[in-house]
Amino acid sequence: MTRKFTFLGTATSSGVPVLGCDCPTCTSSDPRDRRQRSAALITLAAGRILIDTPPEIRYQLLQVHATDSLRELPIRAVLYTHHHADHIFGFDDIRGLCRIIKDALPVYCREDTAQFIRHTFAYAFDERLAAWPPGLVPRVSIHCFTDGEPFTILGQTIVPIALEHNMPVTGFRLGELAYLTDVGSIPDESWQYLEGVRILILSCLRPEKPHPGHITLQEALAIIERIKPQRAYLTHLGHEMKHARISQQLPAGVMLAFDGLSFEF
Ligand SMILES: [Zn+2]
Ligand SMILES: [Zn+2]
Ligand SMILES: [Zn+2]
């Protein structure tokens, strides 16, 4: 079975360009230096799985739909890595996905993210609106996962992996692929789930200046060195990561992701 991974967005929380910034990346004419907030799409034979709903998710999915119909192969589930604004504030646009499938959309997340969703988007759970047709409010069925305990969506086994950020974050392993965003560090007990990963997607904020919640390029390369995937893609990139300049510094098999990049796995 051919599966496809698509980067819908590859920016850190500010997006790139950063509002009001005139640095070489933010003024670059290279389309790979224009990044929306981070999200990803997994395309399987039986449907698609969306990872996160950033503020630009509507636009990102319109781009997908333009060439690869979301009606013919709908999104059947959403996975949340965590509930920071840059990963969740496109939640309302899930209603468009409900309209396509004429049903509630299953959402998989940690318990703390489930609580955040129920609180922040309380209208989506208002029983007075329950009789409204699909598409007027986001309608979801929430499934909470536990780190390290696999679950299956559309025949695909997914292993949630605990990561440290400035709040708990979940990475996802699908076969030999792992998607790890907003990584501040990888806890000791999580390394076992990364053995045998051949395609690693890893967040990387900026070249070297340390950040309390995000690894730098040096730290990302050390993690890649330990996991030893065949290929690694860096995502959740800040404006310090000018595509052409940073790409020249990367070892073989490591590359910067960009919005719209996809590959089969
Ligand atoms: Zn983020
Ligand atoms: Zn800038
Ligand atoms: Zn975050």
Short mmCIF file of C-alpha atoms and ligand atoms in Angstrom, two decimals:
data_model
loop_
_atom_site.label_atom_id
_atom_site.label_comp_id
_atom_site.label_asym_id
_atom_site.label_seq_id
_atom_site.Cartn_x
_atom_site.Cartn_y
_atom_site.Cartn_z
CA MET A 1 0.00 0.00 0.00
CA THR A 2 1.34 3.39 -0.94
CA ARG A 3 1.08 6.00 1.75
CA LYS A 4 1.85 9.67 1.29
CA PHE A 5 3.08 12.27 3.76
CA THR A 6 2.53 15.97 2.98
CA PHE A 7 3.88 18.98 4.85
CA LEU A 8 0.98 21.46 4.96
CA GLY A 9 2.94 23.98 7.00
CA THR A 10 6.53 24.10 8.25
CA ALA A 11 6.78 27.32 10.32
CA THR A 12 7.26 27.92 13.97
CA SER A 13 4.46 29.72 15.83
CA SER A 14 5.05 33.17 14.28
CA GLY A 15 4.87 31.94 10.70
CA VAL A 16 7.53 33.04 8.22
CA PRO A 17 7.80 35.87 7.15
CA VAL A 18 7.48 37.22 10.68
CA LEU A 19 5.20 40.28 10.80
CA GLY A 20 7.28 43.44 10.54
CA CYS A 21 10.61 41.68 9.98
CA ASP A 22 12.94 42.66 7.15
CA CYS A 23 15.59 39.94 7.62
CA PRO A 24 16.95 38.01 4.60
CA THR A 25 14.52 35.10 5.14
CA CYS A 26 11.46 37.28 5.66
CA THR A 27 12.23 39.28 2.51
CA SER A 28 13.37 36.24 0.49
CA SER A 29 11.87 35.57 -2.94
CA ASP A 30 12.44 31.81 -2.47
CA PRO A 31 8.95 30.27 -2.03
CA ARG A 32 10.49 27.75 0.39
CA ASP A 33 11.07 30.67 2.80
CA ARG A 34 7.33 31.34 3.03
CA ARG A 35 6.03 29.08 5.74
CA GLN A 36 2.65 28.63 7.33
CA ARG A 37 2.14 27.20 10.79
CA SER A 38 2.90 23.47 11.16
CA ALA A 39 0.51 20.73 10.09
CA ALA A 40 0.80 17.51 8.10
CA LEU A 41 -1.44 15.23 6.08
CA ILE A 42 -1.16 11.46 5.83
CA THR A 43 -2.84 9.96 2.78
CA LEU A 44 -3.78 6.28 3.01
CA ALA A 45 -5.78 4.06 0.65
CA ALA A 46 -8.81 4.28 2.95
CA GLY A 47 -8.72 8.03 3.64
CA ARG A 48 -6.57 10.72 5.18
CA ILE A 49 -5.38 11.70 8.60
CA LEU A 50 -4.66 15.33 9.49
CA ILE A 51 -2.05 16.21 12.10
CA ASP A 52 -2.95 19.51 13.84
CA THR A 53 -5.20 22.39 12.74
CA PRO A 54 -3.12 25.58 12.65
CA PRO A 55 -4.74 28.98 11.97
CA GLU A 56 -4.10 28.57 8.21
CA ILE A 57 -5.55 25.05 7.93
CA ARG A 58 -8.42 26.14 5.66
CA TYR A 59 -6.02 27.64 3.14
CA GLN A 60 -3.64 24.68 3.44
CA LEU A 61 -6.42 22.18 2.71
CA LEU A 62 -7.71 24.28 -0.18
CA GLN A 63 -4.25 23.92 -1.70
CA VAL A 64 -4.46 20.11 -1.33
CA HIS A 65 -8.01 19.96 -2.67
CA ALA A 66 -7.02 21.92 -5.78
CA THR A 67 -5.05 18.94 -7.09
CA ASP A 68 -6.17 16.01 -4.96
CA SER A 69 -9.88 16.06 -4.11
CA LEU A 70 -10.79 15.95 -0.44
CA ARG A 71 -14.22 14.74 -1.52
CA GLU A 72 -12.85 11.69 -3.30
CA LEU A 73 -10.55 10.82 -0.40
CA PRO A 74 -11.78 12.61 2.73
CA ILE A 75 -9.98 13.35 5.98
CA ARG A 76 -11.28 10.73 8.42
CA ALA A 77 -9.40 11.70 11.59
CA VAL A 78 -7.39 14.49 13.20
CA LEU A 79 -4.41 13.88 15.48
CA TYR A 80 -3.28 16.64 17.83
CA THR A 81 0.32 16.95 18.95
CA HIS A 82 -0.63 19.51 21.64
CA HIS A 83 -2.85 22.53 22.10
CA HIS A 84 -0.59 25.52 21.57
CA ALA A 85 -2.33 28.18 19.49
CA ASP A 86 -0.23 27.55 16.39
CA HIS A 87 -1.40 23.90 16.30
CA ILE A 88 -5.07 24.17 17.24
CA PHE A 89 -6.63 27.54 16.42
CA GLY A 90 -7.88 26.34 13.04
CA PHE A 91 -10.16 23.92 14.92
CA ASP A 92 -13.33 25.67 13.71
CA ASP A 93 -12.53 24.71 10.11
CA ILE A 94 -13.07 21.07 11.03
CA ARG A 95 -16.71 21.88 10.27
CA GLY A 96 -15.83 21.92 6.57
CA LEU A 97 -14.43 18.40 6.95
CA CYS A 98 -17.63 17.32 8.77
CA ARG A 99 -19.64 18.64 5.83
CA ILE A 100 -17.64 16.44 3.43
CA ILE A 101 -18.11 13.24 5.43
CA LYS A 102 -21.63 14.23 6.67
CA ASP A 103 -20.65 13.08 10.13
CA ALA A 104 -18.65 13.91 13.25
CA LEU A 105 -14.87 13.73 12.77
CA PRO A 106 -12.85 11.55 15.17
CA VAL A 107 -10.15 13.56 16.98
CA TYR A 108 -7.27 11.82 18.76
CA CYS A 109 -5.38 13.72 21.45
CA ARG A 110 -4.03 13.73 24.98
CA GLU A 111 -6.50 14.22 27.85
CA ASP A 112 -5.21 17.75 28.54
CA THR A 113 -5.75 18.72 24.90
CA ALA A 114 -9.28 17.24 25.04
CA GLN A 115 -10.05 19.46 28.04
CA PHE A 116 -8.65 22.49 26.22
CA ILE A 117 -10.82 21.76 23.16
CA ARG A 118 -14.00 21.31 25.20
CA HIS A 119 -13.33 24.57 27.07
CA THR A 120 -12.07 26.78 24.23
CA PHE A 121 -14.49 25.56 21.57
CA ALA A 122 -17.44 24.95 23.91
CA TYR A 123 -19.94 25.86 21.18
CA ALA A 124 -18.92 22.72 19.28
CA PHE A 125 -20.31 20.65 22.15
CA ASP A 126 -23.48 22.71 22.77
CA GLU A 127 -26.38 20.26 22.81
CA ARG A 128 -28.74 22.94 21.51
CA LEU A 129 -26.80 22.81 18.24
CA ALA A 130 -26.68 19.01 18.05
CA ALA A 131 -29.56 18.84 15.57
CA TRP A 132 -27.93 21.29 13.17
CA PRO A 133 -26.76 19.75 9.90
CA PRO A 134 -23.06 18.83 9.59
CA GLY A 135 -20.86 21.76 8.63
CA LEU A 136 -22.34 24.59 10.69
CA VAL A 137 -20.24 23.86 13.76
CA PRO A 138 -17.22 21.55 14.10
CA ARG A 139 -18.56 18.23 15.33
CA VAL A 140 -15.97 15.85 16.74
CA SER A 141 -15.76 12.63 18.68
CA ILE A 142 -12.76 12.82 20.99
CA HIS A 143 -10.55 9.79 21.60
CA CYS A 144 -7.81 10.21 24.21
CA PHE A 145 -4.62 8.25 23.73
CA THR A 146 -1.95 7.27 26.22
CA ASP A 147 1.74 7.68 25.41
CA GLY A 148 3.29 4.45 24.21
CA GLU A 149 -0.07 2.70 23.62
CA PRO A 150 -0.69 2.13 19.90
CA PHE A 151 -4.08 2.76 18.29
CA THR A 152 -5.32 2.15 14.77
CA ILE A 153 -6.99 4.53 12.32
CA LEU A 154 -8.01 3.42 8.80
CA GLY A 155 -5.90 0.28 9.22
CA GLN A 156 -2.79 2.30 10.13
CA THR A 157 -1.19 1.62 13.51
CA ILE A 158 -0.05 4.81 15.23
CA VAL A 159 2.18 4.95 18.29
CA PRO A 160 1.92 8.16 20.37
CA ILE A 161 5.31 9.16 21.78
CA ALA A 162 5.78 11.51 24.75
CA LEU A 163 8.00 14.52 24.06
CA GLU A 164 9.10 17.41 26.22
CA HIS A 165 8.44 21.02 25.12
CA ASN A 166 7.19 23.73 27.49
CA MET A 167 4.10 21.55 27.87
CA PRO A 168 3.56 17.84 27.14
CA VAL A 169 3.63 17.12 23.39
CA THR A 170 2.99 13.94 21.46
CA GLY A 171 4.99 12.65 18.51
CA PHE A 172 3.51 9.99 16.22
CA ARG A 173 5.09 6.90 14.74
CA LEU A 174 3.53 5.25 11.68
CA GLY A 175 5.55 2.21 10.68
CA GLU A 176 9.06 3.40 9.86
CA LEU A 177 8.07 7.09 9.86
CA ALA A 178 8.06 9.35 12.91
CA TYR A 179 6.68 12.91 13.13
CA LEU A 180 8.11 14.78 16.11
CA THR A 181 7.28 18.47 16.34
CA ASP A 182 7.74 21.06 19.09
CA VAL A 183 10.54 19.01 20.57
CA GLY A 184 12.38 20.54 23.52
CA SER A 185 13.87 17.17 24.39
CA ILE A 186 13.10 13.47 24.08
CA PRO A 187 12.45 11.77 27.44
CA ASP A 188 14.50 8.65 28.23
CA GLU A 189 11.46 6.35 28.07
CA SER A 190 10.50 7.54 24.57
CA TRP A 191 13.68 6.51 22.74
CA GLN A 192 12.53 2.88 22.58
CA TYR A 193 9.68 3.93 20.24
CA LEU A 194 12.13 5.53 17.83
CA GLU A 195 14.24 2.46 17.16
CA GLY A 196 14.18 1.48 13.48
CA VAL A 197 12.74 4.78 12.24
CA ARG A 198 13.84 5.27 8.63
CA ILE A 199 12.09 8.58 7.91
CA LEU A 200 12.32 11.10 10.73
CA ILE A 201 10.48 14.42 10.73
CA LEU A 202 11.83 16.60 13.50
CA SER A 203 11.20 20.17 14.59
CA CYS A 204 14.09 22.63 14.63
CA LEU A 205 13.54 26.26 15.55
CA ARG A 206 16.83 27.93 14.66
CA PRO A 207 20.56 27.33 14.20
CA GLU A 208 22.09 27.58 17.67
CA LYS A 209 20.69 30.04 20.21
CA PRO A 210 19.09 27.81 22.90
CA HIS A 211 15.32 28.07 23.52
CA PRO A 212 13.48 26.65 26.56
CA GLY A 213 10.87 24.78 24.47
CA HIS A 214 12.55 24.02 21.13
CA ILE A 215 15.70 22.23 20.04
CA THR A 216 18.20 24.08 17.88
CA LEU A 217 19.84 22.77 14.71
CA GLN A 218 22.81 21.43 16.68
CA GLU A 219 20.48 19.54 19.01
CA ALA A 220 18.36 18.27 16.13
CA LEU A 221 21.44 16.90 14.37
CA ALA A 222 22.47 15.12 17.58
CA ILE A 223 19.03 13.45 17.79
CA ILE A 224 19.25 12.44 14.12
CA GLU A 225 22.71 11.02 14.76
CA ARG A 226 21.30 8.88 17.56
CA ILE A 227 18.20 7.62 15.68
CA LYS A 228 20.12 7.16 12.42
CA PRO A 229 17.19 7.38 9.98
CA GLN A 230 17.79 7.05 6.24
CA ARG A 231 16.25 10.49 5.77
CA ALA A 232 15.41 13.33 8.13
CA TYR A 233 13.27 16.39 7.43
CA LEU A 234 13.44 19.47 9.66
CA THR A 235 10.19 21.39 10.21
CA HIS A 236 8.61 23.99 12.56
CA LEU A 237 11.29 26.36 11.32
CA GLY A 238 11.93 29.93 12.45
CA HIS A 239 13.04 32.81 10.22
CA GLU A 240 16.64 32.16 11.22
CA MET A 241 16.44 29.08 8.97
CA LYS A 242 16.82 30.53 5.47
CA HIS A 243 16.22 27.57 3.20
CA ALA A 244 19.11 27.91 0.74
CA ARG A 245 21.71 28.97 3.31
CA ILE A 246 20.92 26.36 5.98
CA SER A 247 20.48 23.58 3.41
CA GLN A 248 24.14 23.94 2.44
CA GLN A 249 25.19 23.18 6.02
CA LEU A 250 23.20 19.98 6.45
CA PRO A 251 24.76 16.51 6.37
CA ALA A 252 23.71 14.01 3.70
CA GLY A 253 20.18 12.68 4.24
CA VAL A 254 19.04 15.69 6.27
CA MET A 255 16.91 18.35 4.60
CA LEU A 256 14.70 21.30 5.40
CA ALA A 257 11.02 20.70 4.76
CA PHE A 258 8.90 23.32 3.02
CA ASP A 259 5.16 23.86 2.65
CA GLY A 260 3.65 21.49 0.12
CA LEU A 261 6.56 19.02 0.10
CA SER A 262 5.30 15.44 -0.02
CA PHE A 263 6.74 11.98 -0.35
CA GLU A 264 5.58 8.38 -0.36
CA PHE A 265 6.54 6.06 2.43
ZN ZN B 1 4.36 24.90 17.54
ZN ZN B 2 12.73 37.65 9.69
ZN ZN B 3 4.13 24.24 20.91
#
